[in-house]
Each structure stands twice: as C-alpha cells, then as structure tokens.
C-alpha cells in the first residue's frame, strides 16, 4: 500500500461540493472496508469544529501556489454561476404565471431537493453526538426505515387511488422497493459512522 500523502497537522485544500476550502488534517486512518484508500479527519479553517469531517485522500490537495490558483478560479466561476442563476431565476419568477407567494419551490436550480434547516441541524447534531461524544442511538429504533417507507407508500397510494390509471401506483411501489434495497445495501458501508458499525 502506498504511504499517506498528508500528516496530521498539515494544511491542505479540501473539496467540499464544487469548491476548495482551507483545512487542517487532524487524523489519518486506513479503514477495514477500503484498505486501498487513506482517510483523513479534517478541520475547515475558520469554521466551527462541528463541521470537521472524514474525507478520502482524493478530495485533498496540497497547499501550493498552483492549487491556490485553482481554488481562486473555482470560487470566481462559482460566484459568476450563482449570479447568473439568481438573475435567471428572478426573471423566471417575474414572467412565470405559476410563480407567486402561494407556491413553494419543490426543487433547487440544480434539480436537488433542499434538505431544510431543521433536517440539516438534526444531521449535524447526530454527527456531533456520535463522533465527538461517542453516543449511539438505541436499537431497535421505535420506527424502522421499512415502517417509514410503508407509511409513506400508503399515503401516496391513497392519493393515487383517485387516478384511474394504475401505473402511478406501480411507480410508487417500485420506488419504495428501490429505496428499501438501496438503504439496506448502503447502511453498513456509508450511512453508519465507525462507532455505529459495532452495534
């Protein structure tokens, strides 16, 4: 196995989304499920410790003039795109008959569904409890993911019952089955923190 590229205490540039941020390497490890990959716990400079996270080595760049130039270029391109999207979306709002204060936007410009501030806060709080304080959620949970998906499917099927075409009901059922399989497959690999896997 090749040696680690960065040592604890190193200043690096880390990708977070489409941008590069200044970060400091806190820890390094090789995980049992992926022995070919180096993982680093990093702290984003200027950000609260709750934003510290573990990232793959492929998301880190050395702190050098070439990568600093790349960081500036990505930030300026992102700001230009953001300005263009804001101008475009404002124009669409003004000209679209369907827009207005009574309608909520369902998707962001990129097509992703927004998480909402409440869900983001809950995810960050969970991460803090698990990683910093080594607390685990009691198992089995009061409501399982399977029960949650079944309840959601039932509510969607009730709404779709008014539609004479059964295709919509089949689509909802297939989507929930796919989510259930996806959750079962990804839970042990990417949805659990290291301390949670021992349960």
mmCIF file of C-alpha atoms in Angstrom:
data_model
loop_
_atom_site.group_PDB
_atom_site.id
_atom_site.type_symbol
_atom_site.label_atom_id
_atom_site.label_comp_id
_atom_site.label_asym_id
_atom_site.label_seq_id
_atom_site.Cartn_x
_atom_site.Cartn_y
_atom_site.Cartn_z
ATOM 1 C CA UNK A 1 0.000 0.000 0.000
ATOM 2 C CA UNK A 2 1.270 3.477 -0.857
ATOM 3 C CA UNK A 3 2.127 5.815 2.041
ATOM 4 C CA UNK A 4 -0.208 8.598 3.170
ATOM 5 C CA UNK A 5 0.223 11.898 1.333
ATOM 6 C CA UNK A 6 -0.601 14.111 4.330
ATOM 7 C CA UNK A 7 0.338 14.011 8.014
ATOM 8 C CA UNK A 8 -1.722 15.253 10.983
ATOM 9 C CA UNK A 9 -1.173 18.993 11.330
ATOM 10 C CA UNK A 10 -0.731 19.540 7.573
ATOM 11 C CA UNK A 11 -2.569 22.451 5.934
ATOM 12 C CA UNK A 12 -4.397 21.265 2.808
ATOM 13 C CA UNK A 13 -7.095 22.335 0.384
ATOM 14 C CA UNK A 14 -10.213 20.196 0.583
ATOM 15 C CA UNK A 15 -13.055 19.827 -1.876
ATOM 16 C CA UNK A 16 -16.448 20.344 -0.271
ATOM 17 C CA UNK A 17 -19.010 20.344 -3.045
ATOM 18 C CA UNK A 18 -17.662 22.197 -6.092
ATOM 19 C CA UNK A 19 -15.270 24.432 -4.107
ATOM 20 C CA UNK A 20 -11.901 24.124 -2.389
ATOM 21 C CA UNK A 21 -11.558 25.201 1.237
ATOM 22 C CA UNK A 22 -8.555 25.646 3.540
ATOM 23 C CA UNK A 23 -8.364 22.769 6.010
ATOM 24 C CA UNK A 24 -6.071 21.223 8.590
ATOM 25 C CA UNK A 25 -5.503 17.460 8.827
ATOM 26 C CA UNK A 26 -6.405 16.228 12.325
ATOM 27 C CA UNK A 27 -6.080 12.443 11.939
ATOM 28 C CA UNK A 28 -5.314 9.787 9.360
ATOM 29 C CA UNK A 29 -6.525 6.203 9.105
ATOM 30 C CA UNK A 30 -6.972 3.292 6.722
ATOM 31 C CA UNK A 31 -10.398 1.704 7.060
ATOM 32 C CA UNK A 32 -11.005 -2.024 7.066
ATOM 33 C CA UNK A 33 -13.665 -1.881 4.331
ATOM 34 C CA UNK A 34 -11.370 0.032 1.947
ATOM 35 C CA UNK A 35 -7.711 -0.783 2.636
ATOM 36 C CA UNK A 36 -6.531 0.894 -0.572
ATOM 37 C CA UNK A 37 -7.836 4.328 0.472
ATOM 38 C CA UNK A 38 -6.395 6.769 3.006
ATOM 39 C CA UNK A 39 -8.966 8.697 5.088
ATOM 40 C CA UNK A 40 -8.340 11.988 6.860
ATOM 41 C CA UNK A 41 -10.264 13.822 9.534
ATOM 42 C CA UNK A 42 -10.042 17.487 8.618
ATOM 43 C CA UNK A 43 -10.968 20.783 10.242
ATOM 44 C CA UNK A 44 -12.103 23.569 7.892
ATOM 45 C CA UNK A 45 -10.120 26.681 8.858
ATOM 46 C CA UNK A 46 -12.415 29.436 10.113
ATOM 47 C CA UNK A 47 -15.357 27.073 10.646
ATOM 48 C CA UNK A 48 -16.724 25.597 13.874
ATOM 49 C CA UNK A 49 -15.457 22.166 14.922
ATOM 50 C CA UNK A 50 -18.894 20.667 14.224
ATOM 51 C CA UNK A 51 -18.039 20.888 10.505
ATOM 52 C CA UNK A 52 -14.967 18.651 10.924
ATOM 53 C CA UNK A 53 -15.336 15.564 8.766
ATOM 54 C CA UNK A 54 -13.599 12.451 7.437
ATOM 55 C CA UNK A 55 -12.755 12.598 3.739
ATOM 56 C CA UNK A 56 -10.975 10.396 1.216
ATOM 57 C CA UNK A 57 -7.488 11.395 0.130
ATOM 58 C CA UNK A 58 -8.792 12.057 -3.397
ATOM 59 C CA UNK A 59 -10.660 15.120 -2.067
ATOM 60 C CA UNK A 60 -7.498 16.748 -0.689
ATOM 61 C CA UNK A 61 -4.873 18.815 -2.490
ATOM 62 C CA UNK A 62 -1.503 20.031 -1.266
ATOM 63 C CA UNK A 63 -1.255 23.683 -0.230
ATOM 64 C CA UNK A 64 0.856 25.142 -3.054
ATOM 65 C CA UNK A 65 0.604 28.130 -5.439
ATOM 66 C CA UNK A 66 -0.825 26.036 -8.297
ATOM 67 C CA UNK A 67 -3.676 24.640 -6.153
ATOM 68 C CA UNK A 68 -4.280 28.089 -4.588
ATOM 69 C CA UNK A 69 -4.814 29.389 -8.131
ATOM 70 C CA UNK A 70 -7.230 26.548 -8.795
ATOM 71 C CA UNK A 71 -9.093 27.419 -5.564
ATOM 72 C CA UNK A 72 -9.483 31.083 -6.615
ATOM 73 C CA UNK A 73 -10.613 30.072 -10.111
ATOM 74 C CA UNK A 74 -13.287 27.675 -8.743
ATOM 75 C CA UNK A 75 -14.598 30.330 -6.342
ATOM 76 C CA UNK A 76 -14.816 33.003 -9.054
ATOM 77 C CA UNK A 77 -16.541 30.613 -11.502
ATOM 78 C CA UNK A 78 -18.971 29.561 -8.777
ATOM 79 C CA UNK A 79 -19.792 33.184 -7.904
ATOM 80 C CA UNK A 80 -20.374 34.007 -11.592
ATOM 81 C CA UNK A 81 -22.681 30.995 -11.999
ATOM 82 C CA UNK A 82 -24.507 31.879 -8.793
ATOM 83 C CA UNK A 83 -25.048 35.459 -10.019
ATOM 84 C CA UNK A 84 -26.300 34.209 -13.406
ATOM 85 C CA UNK A 85 -28.663 31.700 -11.765
ATOM 86 C CA UNK A 86 -30.024 34.370 -9.420
ATOM 87 C CA UNK A 87 -30.676 36.727 -12.325
ATOM 88 C CA UNK A 88 -32.282 33.961 -14.408
ATOM 89 C CA UNK A 89 -34.464 32.674 -11.569
ATOM 90 C CA UNK A 90 -35.597 36.231 -10.725
ATOM 91 C CA UNK A 91 -36.576 36.794 -14.360
ATOM 92 C CA UNK A 92 -38.454 33.476 -14.418
ATOM 93 C CA UNK A 93 -40.350 34.407 -11.247
ATOM 94 C CA UNK A 94 -41.402 37.717 -12.728
ATOM 95 C CA UNK A 95 -42.589 36.229 -16.032
ATOM 96 C CA UNK A 96 -43.980 32.860 -14.895
ATOM 97 C CA UNK A 97 -47.762 32.737 -14.308
ATOM 98 C CA UNK A 98 -47.333 29.748 -11.964
ATOM 99 C CA UNK A 99 -44.950 31.513 -9.595
ATOM 100 C CA UNK A 100 -46.054 33.614 -6.690
ATOM 101 C CA UNK A 101 -46.185 33.751 -2.935
ATOM 102 C CA UNK A 102 -48.704 30.915 -2.743
ATOM 103 C CA UNK A 103 -46.435 28.369 -4.459
ATOM 104 C CA UNK A 104 -43.433 26.727 -2.837
ATOM 105 C CA UNK A 105 -40.445 25.749 -4.944
ATOM 106 C CA UNK A 106 -40.020 21.984 -4.890
ATOM 107 C CA UNK A 107 -36.520 21.773 -6.321
ATOM 108 C CA UNK A 108 -33.410 23.922 -6.438
ATOM 109 C CA UNK A 109 -31.927 25.088 -9.728
ATOM 110 C CA UNK A 110 -29.652 22.006 -9.860
ATOM 111 C CA UNK A 111 -32.595 19.616 -9.532
ATOM 112 C CA UNK A 112 -31.747 18.534 -5.983
ATOM 113 C CA UNK A 113 -34.363 18.632 -3.279
ATOM 114 C CA UNK A 114 -33.460 21.035 -0.452
ATOM 115 C CA UNK A 115 -32.949 19.394 2.951
ATOM 116 C CA UNK A 116 -34.315 22.241 5.028
ATOM 117 C CA UNK A 117 -32.649 23.872 8.005
ATOM 118 C CA UNK A 118 -34.308 21.550 10.559
ATOM 119 C CA UNK A 119 -33.036 18.381 8.900
ATOM 120 C CA UNK A 120 -29.549 19.841 8.376
ATOM 121 C CA UNK A 121 -29.362 20.783 12.070
ATOM 122 C CA UNK A 122 -30.519 17.308 13.140
ATOM 123 C CA UNK A 123 -27.874 15.643 10.927
ATOM 124 C CA UNK A 124 -25.091 17.869 12.281
ATOM 125 C CA UNK A 125 -26.252 17.265 15.878
ATOM 126 C CA UNK A 126 -26.281 13.480 15.305
ATOM 127 C CA UNK A 127 -22.801 13.612 13.816
ATOM 128 C CA UNK A 128 -21.546 15.578 16.805
ATOM 129 C CA UNK A 129 -23.098 13.161 19.328
ATOM 130 C CA UNK A 130 -21.683 10.101 17.564
ATOM 131 C CA UNK A 131 -18.194 11.300 16.633
ATOM 132 C CA UNK A 132 -17.327 13.658 19.483
ATOM 133 C CA UNK A 133 -19.245 12.188 22.419
ATOM 134 C CA UNK A 134 -19.298 8.523 21.266
ATOM 135 C CA UNK A 135 -23.057 8.261 21.829
ATOM 136 C CA UNK A 136 -25.101 5.731 19.889
ATOM 137 C CA UNK A 137 -28.793 5.566 19.030
ATOM 138 C CA UNK A 138 -30.625 2.820 20.889
ATOM 139 C CA UNK A 139 -31.563 -0.131 18.706
ATOM 140 C CA UNK A 140 -34.019 -1.273 17.585
ATOM 141 C CA UNK A 141 -35.478 2.124 16.683
ATOM 142 C CA UNK A 142 -39.085 2.918 17.594
ATOM 143 C CA UNK A 143 -39.881 3.397 13.916
ATOM 144 C CA UNK A 144 -37.808 1.470 11.396
ATOM 145 C CA UNK A 145 -36.952 2.704 7.903
ATOM 146 C CA UNK A 146 -39.127 -0.064 6.495
ATOM 147 C CA UNK A 147 -42.132 1.150 8.517
ATOM 148 C CA UNK A 148 -41.478 4.732 7.463
ATOM 149 C CA UNK A 149 -41.356 3.768 3.779
ATOM 150 C CA UNK A 150 -44.525 1.670 4.141
ATOM 151 C CA UNK A 151 -46.404 4.572 5.756
ATOM 152 C CA UNK A 152 -45.250 6.949 3.024
ATOM 153 C CA UNK A 153 -46.248 4.451 0.317
ATOM 154 C CA UNK A 154 -49.695 4.024 1.889
ATOM 155 C CA UNK A 155 -50.249 7.800 1.919
ATOM 156 C CA UNK A 156 -49.142 8.108 -1.723
ATOM 157 C CA UNK A 157 -51.335 5.193 -2.811
ATOM 158 C CA UNK A 158 -54.345 6.857 -1.171
ATOM 159 C CA UNK A 159 -53.655 9.996 -3.193
ATOM 160 C CA UNK A 160 -53.141 7.949 -6.363
ATOM 161 C CA UNK A 161 -56.347 5.949 -5.754
ATOM 162 C CA UNK A 162 -58.359 8.741 -7.366
ATOM 163 C CA UNK A 163 -56.413 8.248 -10.572
ATOM 164 C CA UNK A 164 -57.928 5.539 -12.773
ATOM 165 C CA UNK A 165 -54.562 4.622 -14.264
ATOM 166 C CA UNK A 166 -52.791 2.037 -12.037
ATOM 167 C CA UNK A 167 -49.389 2.980 -13.486
ATOM 168 C CA UNK A 168 -48.844 5.691 -10.865
ATOM 169 C CA UNK A 169 -49.500 3.240 -8.032
ATOM 170 C CA UNK A 170 -46.996 0.775 -9.530
ATOM 171 C CA UNK A 171 -44.402 3.528 -9.883
ATOM 172 C CA UNK A 172 -44.744 4.484 -6.192
ATOM 173 C CA UNK A 173 -44.482 0.848 -5.097
ATOM 174 C CA UNK A 174 -41.355 0.292 -7.239
ATOM 175 C CA UNK A 175 -39.753 3.489 -5.934
ATOM 176 C CA UNK A 176 -40.269 2.454 -2.303
ATOM 177 C CA UNK A 177 -38.879 -1.031 -3.022
ATOM 178 C CA UNK A 178 -35.840 0.555 -4.648
ATOM 179 C CA UNK A 179 -35.295 2.896 -1.681
ATOM 180 C CA UNK A 180 -35.590 -0.041 0.731
ATOM 181 C CA UNK A 181 -32.983 -2.081 -1.189
ATOM 182 C CA UNK A 182 -30.701 0.956 -1.549
ATOM 183 C CA UNK A 183 -30.916 1.656 2.189
ATOM 184 C CA UNK A 184 -30.198 -1.973 3.112
ATOM 185 C CA UNK A 185 -27.155 -2.037 0.809
ATOM 186 C CA UNK A 186 -25.689 1.334 1.801
ATOM 187 C CA UNK A 187 -26.369 1.240 5.558
ATOM 188 C CA UNK A 188 -23.317 -0.773 6.626
ATOM 189 C CA UNK A 189 -20.986 0.874 4.106
ATOM 190 C CA UNK A 190 -21.728 4.606 4.030
ATOM 191 C CA UNK A 191 -24.643 5.512 6.294
ATOM 192 C CA UNK A 192 -23.104 4.440 9.613
ATOM 193 C CA UNK A 193 -20.212 6.083 11.387
ATOM 194 C CA UNK A 194 -17.324 3.886 12.508
ATOM 195 C CA UNK A 195 -18.602 3.666 16.110
ATOM 196 C CA UNK A 196 -22.109 2.715 14.980
ATOM 197 C CA UNK A 197 -20.952 -0.291 12.936
ATOM 198 C CA UNK A 198 -20.065 -2.192 16.103
ATOM 199 C CA UNK A 199 -23.720 -2.464 17.181
#
